[in-house]
Coordinates of C-alpha atoms and ligand atoms in Angstrom, one line a residue:
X1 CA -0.9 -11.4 -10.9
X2 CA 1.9 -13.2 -9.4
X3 CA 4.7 -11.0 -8.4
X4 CA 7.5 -12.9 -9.3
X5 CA 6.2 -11.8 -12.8
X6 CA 7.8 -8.6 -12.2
X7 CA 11.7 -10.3 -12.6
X8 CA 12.7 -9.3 -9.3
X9 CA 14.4 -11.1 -6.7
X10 CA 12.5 -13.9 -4.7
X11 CA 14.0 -13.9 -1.2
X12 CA 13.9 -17.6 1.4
X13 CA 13.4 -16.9 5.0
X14 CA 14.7 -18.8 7.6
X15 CA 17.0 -20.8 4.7
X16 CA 20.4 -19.8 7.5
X17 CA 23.5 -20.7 6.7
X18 CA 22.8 -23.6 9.4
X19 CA 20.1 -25.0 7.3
X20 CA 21.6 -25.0 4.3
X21 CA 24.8 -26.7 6.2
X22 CA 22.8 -29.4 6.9
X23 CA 24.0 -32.6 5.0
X24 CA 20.5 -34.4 5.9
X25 CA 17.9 -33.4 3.5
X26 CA 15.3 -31.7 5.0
X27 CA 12.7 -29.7 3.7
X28 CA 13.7 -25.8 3.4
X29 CA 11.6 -23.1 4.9
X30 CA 8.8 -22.0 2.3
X31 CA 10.0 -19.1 -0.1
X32 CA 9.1 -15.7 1.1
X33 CA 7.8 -13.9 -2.0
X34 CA 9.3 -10.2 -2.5
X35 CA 7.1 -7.9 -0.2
X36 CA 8.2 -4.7 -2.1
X37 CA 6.3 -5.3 -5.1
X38 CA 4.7 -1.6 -4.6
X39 CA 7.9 0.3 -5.0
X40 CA 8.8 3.4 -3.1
X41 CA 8.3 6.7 -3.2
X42 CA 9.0 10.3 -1.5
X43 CA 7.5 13.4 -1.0
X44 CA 7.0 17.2 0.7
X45 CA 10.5 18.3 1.0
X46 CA 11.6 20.7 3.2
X47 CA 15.5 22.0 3.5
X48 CA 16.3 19.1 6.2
X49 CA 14.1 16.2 5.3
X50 CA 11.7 14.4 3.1
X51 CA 8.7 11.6 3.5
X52 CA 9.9 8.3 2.3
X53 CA 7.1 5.8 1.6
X54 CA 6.8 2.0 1.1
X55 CA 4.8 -1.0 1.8
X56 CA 4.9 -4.8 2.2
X57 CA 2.9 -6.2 0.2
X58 CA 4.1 -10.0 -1.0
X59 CA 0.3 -10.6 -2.8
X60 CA -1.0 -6.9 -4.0
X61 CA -4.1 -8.2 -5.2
X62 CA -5.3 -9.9 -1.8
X63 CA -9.0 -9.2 -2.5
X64 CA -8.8 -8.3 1.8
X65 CA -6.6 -5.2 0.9
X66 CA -4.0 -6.2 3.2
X67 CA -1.2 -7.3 0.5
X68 CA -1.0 -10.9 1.4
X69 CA 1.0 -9.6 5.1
X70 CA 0.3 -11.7 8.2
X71 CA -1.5 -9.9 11.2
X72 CA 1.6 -9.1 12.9
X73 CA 4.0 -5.7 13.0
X74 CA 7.1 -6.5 10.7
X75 CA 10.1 -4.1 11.6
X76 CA 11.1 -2.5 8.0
X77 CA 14.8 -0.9 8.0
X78 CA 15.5 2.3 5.8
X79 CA 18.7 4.1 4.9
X80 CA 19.4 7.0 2.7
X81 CA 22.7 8.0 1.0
X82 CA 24.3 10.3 -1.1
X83 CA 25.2 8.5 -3.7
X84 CA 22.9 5.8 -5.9
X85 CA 25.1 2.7 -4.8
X86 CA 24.7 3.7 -1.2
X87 CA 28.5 4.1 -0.5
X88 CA 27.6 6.8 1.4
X89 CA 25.0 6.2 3.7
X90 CA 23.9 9.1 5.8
X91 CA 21.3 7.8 7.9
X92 CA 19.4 4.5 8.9
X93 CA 16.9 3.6 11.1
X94 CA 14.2 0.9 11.4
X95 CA 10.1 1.4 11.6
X96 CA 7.5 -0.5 12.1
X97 CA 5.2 -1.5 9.7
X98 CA 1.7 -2.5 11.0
X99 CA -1.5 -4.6 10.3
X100 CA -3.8 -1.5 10.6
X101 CA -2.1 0.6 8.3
X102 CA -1.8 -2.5 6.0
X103 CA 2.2 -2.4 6.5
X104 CA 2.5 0.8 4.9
X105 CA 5.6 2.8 5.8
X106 CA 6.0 6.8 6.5
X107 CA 9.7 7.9 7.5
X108 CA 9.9 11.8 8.4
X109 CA 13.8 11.9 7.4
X110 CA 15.6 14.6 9.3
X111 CA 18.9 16.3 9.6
X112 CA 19.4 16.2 5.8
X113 CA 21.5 18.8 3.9
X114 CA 19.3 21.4 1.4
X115 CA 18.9 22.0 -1.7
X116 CA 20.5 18.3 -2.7
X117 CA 19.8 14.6 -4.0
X118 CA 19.3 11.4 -2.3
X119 CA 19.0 7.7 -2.4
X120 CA 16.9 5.9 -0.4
X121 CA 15.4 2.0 -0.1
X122 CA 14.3 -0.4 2.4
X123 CA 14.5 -3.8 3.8
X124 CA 12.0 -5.9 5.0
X125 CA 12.0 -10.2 5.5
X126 CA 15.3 -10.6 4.1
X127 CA 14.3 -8.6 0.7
X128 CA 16.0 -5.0 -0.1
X129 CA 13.3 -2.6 -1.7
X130 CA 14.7 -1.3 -5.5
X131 CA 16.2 2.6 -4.3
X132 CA 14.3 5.7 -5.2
X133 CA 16.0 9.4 -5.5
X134 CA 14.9 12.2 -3.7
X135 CA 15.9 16.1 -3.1
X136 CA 15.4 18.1 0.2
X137 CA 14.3 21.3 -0.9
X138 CA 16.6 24.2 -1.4
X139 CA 17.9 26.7 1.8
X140 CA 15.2 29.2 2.4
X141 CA 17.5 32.1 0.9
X142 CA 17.9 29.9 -2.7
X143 CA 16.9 31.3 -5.8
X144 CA 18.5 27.8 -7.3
X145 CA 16.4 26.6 -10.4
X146 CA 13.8 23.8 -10.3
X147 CA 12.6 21.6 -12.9
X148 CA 9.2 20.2 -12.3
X149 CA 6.4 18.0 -13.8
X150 CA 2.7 18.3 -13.2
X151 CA 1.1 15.0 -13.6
X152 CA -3.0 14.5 -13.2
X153 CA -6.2 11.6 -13.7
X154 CA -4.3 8.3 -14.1
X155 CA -7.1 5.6 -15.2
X156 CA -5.2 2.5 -14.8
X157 CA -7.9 0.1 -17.5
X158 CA -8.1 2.8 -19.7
X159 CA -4.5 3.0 -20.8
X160 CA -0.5 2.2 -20.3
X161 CA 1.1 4.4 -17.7
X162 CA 3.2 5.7 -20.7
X163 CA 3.8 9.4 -19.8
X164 CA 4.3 8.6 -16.3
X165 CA 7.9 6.7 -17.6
X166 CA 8.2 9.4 -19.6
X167 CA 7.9 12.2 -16.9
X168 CA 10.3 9.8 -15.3
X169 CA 12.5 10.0 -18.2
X170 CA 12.5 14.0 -17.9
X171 CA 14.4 13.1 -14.3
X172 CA 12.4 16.5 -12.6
X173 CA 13.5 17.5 -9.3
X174 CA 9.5 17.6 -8.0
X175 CA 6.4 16.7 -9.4
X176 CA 3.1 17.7 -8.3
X177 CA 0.3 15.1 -8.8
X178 CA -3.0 17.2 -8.7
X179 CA -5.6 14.1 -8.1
X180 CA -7.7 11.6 -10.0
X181 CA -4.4 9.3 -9.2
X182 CA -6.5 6.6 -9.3
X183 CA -10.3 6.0 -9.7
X184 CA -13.2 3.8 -7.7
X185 CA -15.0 2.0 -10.6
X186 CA -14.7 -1.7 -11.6
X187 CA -12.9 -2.3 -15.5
X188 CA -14.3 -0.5 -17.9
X189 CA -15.9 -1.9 -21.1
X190 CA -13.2 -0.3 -23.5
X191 CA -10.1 -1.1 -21.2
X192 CA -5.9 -2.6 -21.9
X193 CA -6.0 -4.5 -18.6
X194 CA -8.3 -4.8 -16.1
X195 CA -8.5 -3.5 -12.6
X196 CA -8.6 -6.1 -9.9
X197 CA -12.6 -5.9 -7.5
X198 CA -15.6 -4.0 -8.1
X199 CA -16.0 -0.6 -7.6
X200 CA -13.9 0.5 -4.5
X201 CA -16.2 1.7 -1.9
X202 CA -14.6 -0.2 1.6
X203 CA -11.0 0.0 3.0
X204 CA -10.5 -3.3 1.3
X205 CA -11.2 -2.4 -2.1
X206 CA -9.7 0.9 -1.8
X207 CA -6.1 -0.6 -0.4
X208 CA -6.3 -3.0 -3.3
X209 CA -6.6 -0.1 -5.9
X210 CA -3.9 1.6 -4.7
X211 CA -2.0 -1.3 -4.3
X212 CA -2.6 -2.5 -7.9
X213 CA -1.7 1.0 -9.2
X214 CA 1.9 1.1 -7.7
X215 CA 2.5 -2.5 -9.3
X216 CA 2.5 -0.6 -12.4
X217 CA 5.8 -0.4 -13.1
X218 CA 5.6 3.0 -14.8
X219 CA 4.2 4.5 -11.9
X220 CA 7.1 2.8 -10.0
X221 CA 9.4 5.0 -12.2
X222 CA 7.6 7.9 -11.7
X223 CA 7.6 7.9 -7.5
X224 CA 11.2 6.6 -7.8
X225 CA 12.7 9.4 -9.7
X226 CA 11.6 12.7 -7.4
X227 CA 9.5 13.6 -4.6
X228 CA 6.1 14.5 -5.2
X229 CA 3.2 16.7 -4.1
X230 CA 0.0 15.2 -4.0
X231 CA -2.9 16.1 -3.4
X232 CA -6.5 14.8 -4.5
X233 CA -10.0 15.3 -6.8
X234 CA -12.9 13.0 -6.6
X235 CA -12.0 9.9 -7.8
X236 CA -10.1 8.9 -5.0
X237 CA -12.9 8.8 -2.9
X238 CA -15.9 8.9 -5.6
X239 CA -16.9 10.7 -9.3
X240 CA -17.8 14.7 -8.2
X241 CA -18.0 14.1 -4.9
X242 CA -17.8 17.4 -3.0
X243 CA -18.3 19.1 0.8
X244 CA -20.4 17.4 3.0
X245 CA -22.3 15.1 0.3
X246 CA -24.1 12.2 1.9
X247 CA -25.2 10.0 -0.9
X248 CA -23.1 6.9 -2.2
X249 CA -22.3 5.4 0.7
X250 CA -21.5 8.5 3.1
X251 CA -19.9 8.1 5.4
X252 CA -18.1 5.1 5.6
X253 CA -17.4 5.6 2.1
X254 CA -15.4 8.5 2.2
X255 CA -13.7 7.3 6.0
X256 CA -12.3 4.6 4.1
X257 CA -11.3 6.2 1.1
X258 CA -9.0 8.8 3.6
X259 CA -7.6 6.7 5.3
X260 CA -6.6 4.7 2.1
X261 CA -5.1 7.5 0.6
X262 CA -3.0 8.8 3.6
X263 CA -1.6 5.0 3.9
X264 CA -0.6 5.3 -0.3
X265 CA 0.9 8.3 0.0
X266 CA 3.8 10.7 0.9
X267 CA 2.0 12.2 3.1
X268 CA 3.4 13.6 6.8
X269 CA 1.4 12.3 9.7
X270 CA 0.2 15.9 9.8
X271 CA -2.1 14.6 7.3
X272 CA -3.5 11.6 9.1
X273 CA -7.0 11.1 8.8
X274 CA -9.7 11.8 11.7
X275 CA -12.9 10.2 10.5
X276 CA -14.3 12.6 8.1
X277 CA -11.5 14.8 8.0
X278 CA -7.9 14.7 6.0
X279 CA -5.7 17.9 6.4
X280 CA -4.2 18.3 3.2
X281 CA -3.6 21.6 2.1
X282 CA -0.5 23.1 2.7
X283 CA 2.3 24.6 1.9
X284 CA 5.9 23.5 0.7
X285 CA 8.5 26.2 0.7
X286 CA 11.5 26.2 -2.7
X287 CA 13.9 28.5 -1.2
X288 CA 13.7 32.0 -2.2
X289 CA 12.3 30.7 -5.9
X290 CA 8.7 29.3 -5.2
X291 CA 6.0 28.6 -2.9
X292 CA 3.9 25.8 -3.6
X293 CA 0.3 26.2 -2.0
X294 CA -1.2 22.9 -2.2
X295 CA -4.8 22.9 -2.1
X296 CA -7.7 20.7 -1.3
X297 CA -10.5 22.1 -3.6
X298 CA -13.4 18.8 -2.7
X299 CA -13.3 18.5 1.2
X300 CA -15.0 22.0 2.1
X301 CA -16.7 23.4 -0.8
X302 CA -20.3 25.2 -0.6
X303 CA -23.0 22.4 -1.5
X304 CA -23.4 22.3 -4.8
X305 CA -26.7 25.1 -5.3
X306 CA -27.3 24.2 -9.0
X307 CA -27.8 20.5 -8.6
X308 CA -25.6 18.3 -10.5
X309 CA -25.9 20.0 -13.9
X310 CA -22.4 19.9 -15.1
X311 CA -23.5 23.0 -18.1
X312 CA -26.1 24.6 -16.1
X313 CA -26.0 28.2 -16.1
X314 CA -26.8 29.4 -12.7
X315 CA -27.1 32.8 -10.8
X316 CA -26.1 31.1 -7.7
X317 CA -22.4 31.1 -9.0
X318 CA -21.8 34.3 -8.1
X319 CA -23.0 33.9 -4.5
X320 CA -20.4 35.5 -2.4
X321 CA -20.9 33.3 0.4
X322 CA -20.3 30.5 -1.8
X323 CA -16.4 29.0 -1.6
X324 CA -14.7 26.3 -3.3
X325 CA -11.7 25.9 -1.1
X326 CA -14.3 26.7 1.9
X327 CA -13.9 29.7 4.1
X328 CA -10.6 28.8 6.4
X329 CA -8.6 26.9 3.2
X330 CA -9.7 30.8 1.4
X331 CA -8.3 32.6 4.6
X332 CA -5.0 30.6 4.9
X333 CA -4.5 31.1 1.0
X334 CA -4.8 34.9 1.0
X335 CA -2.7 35.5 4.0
X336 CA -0.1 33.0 2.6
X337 CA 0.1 35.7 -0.3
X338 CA 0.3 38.7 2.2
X339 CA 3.6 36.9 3.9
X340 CA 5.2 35.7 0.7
X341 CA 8.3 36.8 -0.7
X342 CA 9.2 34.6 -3.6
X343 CA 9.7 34.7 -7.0
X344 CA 6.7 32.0 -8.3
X345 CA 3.5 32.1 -6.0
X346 CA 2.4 28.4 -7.3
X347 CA -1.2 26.8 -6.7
X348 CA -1.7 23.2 -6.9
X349 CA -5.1 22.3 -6.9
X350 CA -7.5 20.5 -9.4
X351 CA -10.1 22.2 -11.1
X352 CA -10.6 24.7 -14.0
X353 CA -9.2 28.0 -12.3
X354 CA -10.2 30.2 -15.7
X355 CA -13.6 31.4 -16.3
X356 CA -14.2 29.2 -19.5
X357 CA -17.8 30.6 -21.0
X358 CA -19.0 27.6 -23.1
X359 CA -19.6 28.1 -26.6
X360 CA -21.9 25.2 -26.6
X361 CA -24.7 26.6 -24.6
X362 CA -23.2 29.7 -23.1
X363 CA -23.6 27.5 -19.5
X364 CA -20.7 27.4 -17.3
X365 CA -19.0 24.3 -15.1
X366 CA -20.9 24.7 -12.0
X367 CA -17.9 21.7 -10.8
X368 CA -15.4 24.3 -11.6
X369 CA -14.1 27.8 -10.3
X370 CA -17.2 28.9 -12.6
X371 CA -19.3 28.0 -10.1
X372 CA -18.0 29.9 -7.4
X373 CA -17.1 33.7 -9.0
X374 CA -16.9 35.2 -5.7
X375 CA -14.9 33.0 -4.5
X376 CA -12.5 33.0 -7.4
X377 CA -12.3 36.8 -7.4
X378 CA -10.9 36.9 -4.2
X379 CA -8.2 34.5 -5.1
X380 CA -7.2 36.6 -8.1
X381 CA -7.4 40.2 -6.2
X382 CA -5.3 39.1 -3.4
X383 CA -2.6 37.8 -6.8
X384 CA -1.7 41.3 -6.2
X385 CA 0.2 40.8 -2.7
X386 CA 3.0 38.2 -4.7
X387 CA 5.5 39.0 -7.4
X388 CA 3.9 35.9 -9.8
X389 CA 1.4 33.8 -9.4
X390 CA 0.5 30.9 -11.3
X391 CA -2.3 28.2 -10.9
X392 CA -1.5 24.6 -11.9
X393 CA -4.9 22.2 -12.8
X394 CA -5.4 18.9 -14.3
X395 CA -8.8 17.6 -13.6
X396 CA -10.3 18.4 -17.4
X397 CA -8.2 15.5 -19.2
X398 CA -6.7 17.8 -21.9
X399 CA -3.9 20.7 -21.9
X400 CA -4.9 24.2 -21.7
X401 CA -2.7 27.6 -21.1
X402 CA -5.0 30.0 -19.8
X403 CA -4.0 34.0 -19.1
X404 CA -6.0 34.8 -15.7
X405 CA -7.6 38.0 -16.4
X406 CA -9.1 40.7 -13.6
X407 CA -10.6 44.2 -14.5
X408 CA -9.3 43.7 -18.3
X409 CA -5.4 43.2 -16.6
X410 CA -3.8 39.5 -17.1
X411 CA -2.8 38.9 -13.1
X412 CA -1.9 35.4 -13.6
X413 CA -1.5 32.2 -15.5
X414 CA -2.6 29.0 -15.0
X415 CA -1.4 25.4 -16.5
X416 CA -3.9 23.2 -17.1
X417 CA -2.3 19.8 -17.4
X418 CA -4.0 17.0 -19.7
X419 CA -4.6 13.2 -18.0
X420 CA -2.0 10.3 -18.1
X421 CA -4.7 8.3 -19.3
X422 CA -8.5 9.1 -19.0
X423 CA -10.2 9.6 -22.1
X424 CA -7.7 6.9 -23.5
X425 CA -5.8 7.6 -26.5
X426 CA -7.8 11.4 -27.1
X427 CA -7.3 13.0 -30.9
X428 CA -4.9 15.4 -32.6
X429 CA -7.2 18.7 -32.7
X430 CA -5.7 21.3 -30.9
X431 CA -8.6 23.9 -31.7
X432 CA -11.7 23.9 -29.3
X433 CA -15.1 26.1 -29.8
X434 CA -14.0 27.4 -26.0
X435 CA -10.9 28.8 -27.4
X436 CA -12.7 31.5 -29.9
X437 CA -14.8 32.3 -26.8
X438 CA -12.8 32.9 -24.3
X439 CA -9.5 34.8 -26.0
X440 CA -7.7 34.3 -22.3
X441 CA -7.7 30.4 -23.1
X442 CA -4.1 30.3 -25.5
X443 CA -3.6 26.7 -26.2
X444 CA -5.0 22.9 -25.7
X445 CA -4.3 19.4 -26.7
X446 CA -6.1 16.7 -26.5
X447 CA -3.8 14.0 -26.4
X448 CA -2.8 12.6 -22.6
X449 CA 0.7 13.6 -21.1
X450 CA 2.2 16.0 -18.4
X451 CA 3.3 19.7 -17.9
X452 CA 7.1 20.0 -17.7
X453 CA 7.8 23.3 -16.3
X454 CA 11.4 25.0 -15.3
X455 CA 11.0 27.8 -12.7
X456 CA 14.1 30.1 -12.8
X457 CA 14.8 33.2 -11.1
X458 CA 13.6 35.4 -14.3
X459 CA 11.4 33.1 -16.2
X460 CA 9.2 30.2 -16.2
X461 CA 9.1 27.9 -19.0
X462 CA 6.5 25.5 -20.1
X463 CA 6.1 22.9 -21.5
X464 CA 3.5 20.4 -22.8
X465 CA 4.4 16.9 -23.1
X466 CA 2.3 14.9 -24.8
X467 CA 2.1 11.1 -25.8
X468 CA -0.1 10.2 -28.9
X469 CA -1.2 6.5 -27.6
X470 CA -1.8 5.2 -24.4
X471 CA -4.2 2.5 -25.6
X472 CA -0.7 0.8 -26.8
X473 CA 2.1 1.0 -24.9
X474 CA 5.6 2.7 -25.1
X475 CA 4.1 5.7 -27.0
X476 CA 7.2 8.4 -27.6
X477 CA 6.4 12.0 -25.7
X478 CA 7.0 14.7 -27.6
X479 CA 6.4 18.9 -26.5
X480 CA 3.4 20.1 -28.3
X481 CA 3.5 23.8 -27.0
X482 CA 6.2 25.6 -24.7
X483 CA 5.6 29.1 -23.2
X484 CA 7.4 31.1 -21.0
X485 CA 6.3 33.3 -18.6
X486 CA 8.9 35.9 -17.5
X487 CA 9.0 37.9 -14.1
X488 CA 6.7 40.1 -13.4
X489 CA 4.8 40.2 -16.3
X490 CA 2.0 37.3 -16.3
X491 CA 0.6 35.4 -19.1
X492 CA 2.1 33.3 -22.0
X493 CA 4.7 34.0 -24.6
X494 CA 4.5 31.2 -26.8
X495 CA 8.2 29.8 -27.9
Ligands
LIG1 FE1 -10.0 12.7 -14.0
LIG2 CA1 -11.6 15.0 -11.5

């Protein structure tokens, strides 16, 4: 894929004014080709400062991962302003972007003001990177509203980016991307466009992935528009993996697949990778509104007691010593509800929070909170120590509303948000065999798309976006179901 495909500027270096003064002819210096063919992007706010993210990367497709960058550090300015034609610049500084973290860029912005937009871009080699908004999140007193979109399993062969220009459309102040943002296997026989390598399983083919991905120009729209919350499921590392597995190349595998995603991603260096381990669940603080508790629900789960059987029924999930989020992530959950005082209690995290009995064979998701009862009991009885508390999940490639029920009392809600584009183009059927089962489950779709939800002081509305092709591009989104959920009185009203 040649960059200059894209219609953006192609940039000569070294072509000075003295060069081009010259009245002998003499040959110019090579073109430069546009090293911010990856866009930018932003993320995990806080009331003085945000992450702002790029990388060089003239040749995404370089088969060695490294973007077509020579092996040297390449100083990369950055500036952010107040206003989109950066009259008003605010602050600037210069980083370096280096060969061992394949000249990706992480700026910790501080000293911003709260609860406000931003512009921000780059420059690099002569080129200026396009500008992407942001938003510091609001003063810690703020009950200001937020608009946010919840955006999950992105499958780059398998379909056009669509909903991710349309959640771009929606211009939300956040969005929360809860994993599967891109996936390790080679094209797919039923695909739109191929992905570049075999199945990633190295640092090269991993920063090649990525790197594809973010020359989707849909994507691009989607970073550029808000900052975002990420954080992952299995497919960035490999299908189900889980807690200390060892198979499939473990662990080089799953090193290189971390550090990958830390280089791709918004990510503070609080999150730099050690080896084996990633620290990436936290917290990120919305005023006096919300909480966001962003979880990691693959790194320290229990080993997996029922095997791989996806529908096995299995007395071993309700092992109390058995923990998806793993012991310390469980701890650090529960007394994050003891000290909160927000309106919206908000988990990000990836798998099926609602028990979901199957009507099939009456087995249960072992992959899922189904497989670890104890565990999610724990979650839900400590739901009593904040004012709401709502569980946001993608993961399942389909919308669901579920009520989260405890000792016959709805305690909760959760969102379940459908893919962007696994499972390609899906179907119109909105009724499911799970649904008559399990009462608590109030809606689905099965066509791709993203949750658009408004959190306000009283309320939280819903809503379901949904596009009804992603096999062809530039699908219209429409809202197949809205709900609010009002203060203090969980589960879904459906408007
Ligand atoms: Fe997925
Ligand atoms: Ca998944």
């Amino acid at each position: 894929m040649d960059p200059v495909a894209f219609g953006r500027r192609v940039f000569v270096l070294g072509a000075t004014a003295a060069t081009l003064a010259a009245s002998a002819p003499r040959p110019v210096a090579a073109p430069v080709r546009d090293p911010f063919t990856l866009g930018v992007a932003s993320g995990d706010p806080t009331p003085d400062g945000v992450v702002l993210w790029t990388r060089l990367a003239p040749d995404p497709l370089a088969p060695d991962g490294l973007g077509g960058m020579p092996d040297r550090t390449v100083p990369v300015g950055w500036e952010i302003a107040e206003d989109e034609r950066f009259g008003r610049v605010v602050q600037r500084g210069v980083v370096d972007a280096v060969p061992d973290s394949a000249h990706t860029v992480h700026v910790e912005a501080v000293g911003l003001a709260p609860g406000r937009a931003y512009f921000y871009r780059f420059r690099a080699a002569g080129a200026l990177s396009p500008a992407g908004r942001t938003r510091t999140a609001p003063a810690p007193g703020a009950l200001t509203a937020v608009t946010t979109c919840v955006a999950s399993c992105a499958n780059y062969p398998v379909g056009w980016f669509t909903a991710y220009r349309r959640l771009a459309e929606d211009e939300p102040d956040l969005v929360l991307h809860l994993g599967d943002y891109q996936y390790e296997y080679p094209t797919p026989e039923r695909s739109v466009r191929p992905v570049a390598g075999p199945e990633t399983t190295g640092l090269a083919g991993y920063r090649q992935r990525y790197a594809q991905y973010r020359t989707d120009p849909d994507l691009q729209a989607a970073h550029a528009v808000a900052p975002w919350l990420v954080v992952w499921d299995d497919h960035e590392v490999v299908d189900n993996w889980a807690g200390q597995a060892t198979e499939r190349g473990y662990p080089e595998r799953r090193i290189a697949a971390f550090q990958a995603y830390y280089e791709h991603m918004p990510l503070r260096r609080t999150s730099v990778p050690h080896g084996l381990d990633l620290q990436l669940y936290r917290r990120i603080e919305w005023g006096a509104l919300a909480t966001f508790h962003l979880m990691d629900t693959r790194q320290y789960r229990s080993d997996q007691a029922c095997g791989d059987g996806m529908r096995v029924d299995c007395a071993a999930r309700f092992d109390p010593s058995r923990s998806l989020p793993g012991a310390a992530q469980e701890q650090w959950l529960l007394a994050g509800f003891r000290s909160t005082r927000v309106r919206w209690d908000v988990l990000g995290q990836q798998v099926f929070f609602a028990e979901r009995a199957r009507a099939s064979d009456e087995a249960y998701a072992m992959d899922t909170w189904d497989g670890y009862v104890a565990s999610r009991d724990r979650i839900t009885a400590g739901f009593a120590d904040v004012r709401n508390a709502l569980v946001l999940t993608g993961d399942v490639h389909s919308h669901w509303a579920n009520e989260l029920v405890r000792d016959g009392r709805v305690v909760g809600t959760e969102l379940v948000s459908s893919s962007i584009t696994s499972g390609a183009d899906g179907d119109a059927a909105t009724d499911h065999p799970d649904l008559r089962r399990n009462p608590h489950l109030r809606f689905r779709s099965n066509r791709r798309g993203y949750v658009r939800a408004r959190y306000a002081a009283d309320r939280v509305t819903a809503d379901f976006r949904v596009v009804d092709a992603v096999t062809t591009p530039g699908a219209p989104v429409r809202t197949a179901a809205s709900f609010v959920i009002p203060d203090r009185q969980p589960g879904l009203n459906r408007v």
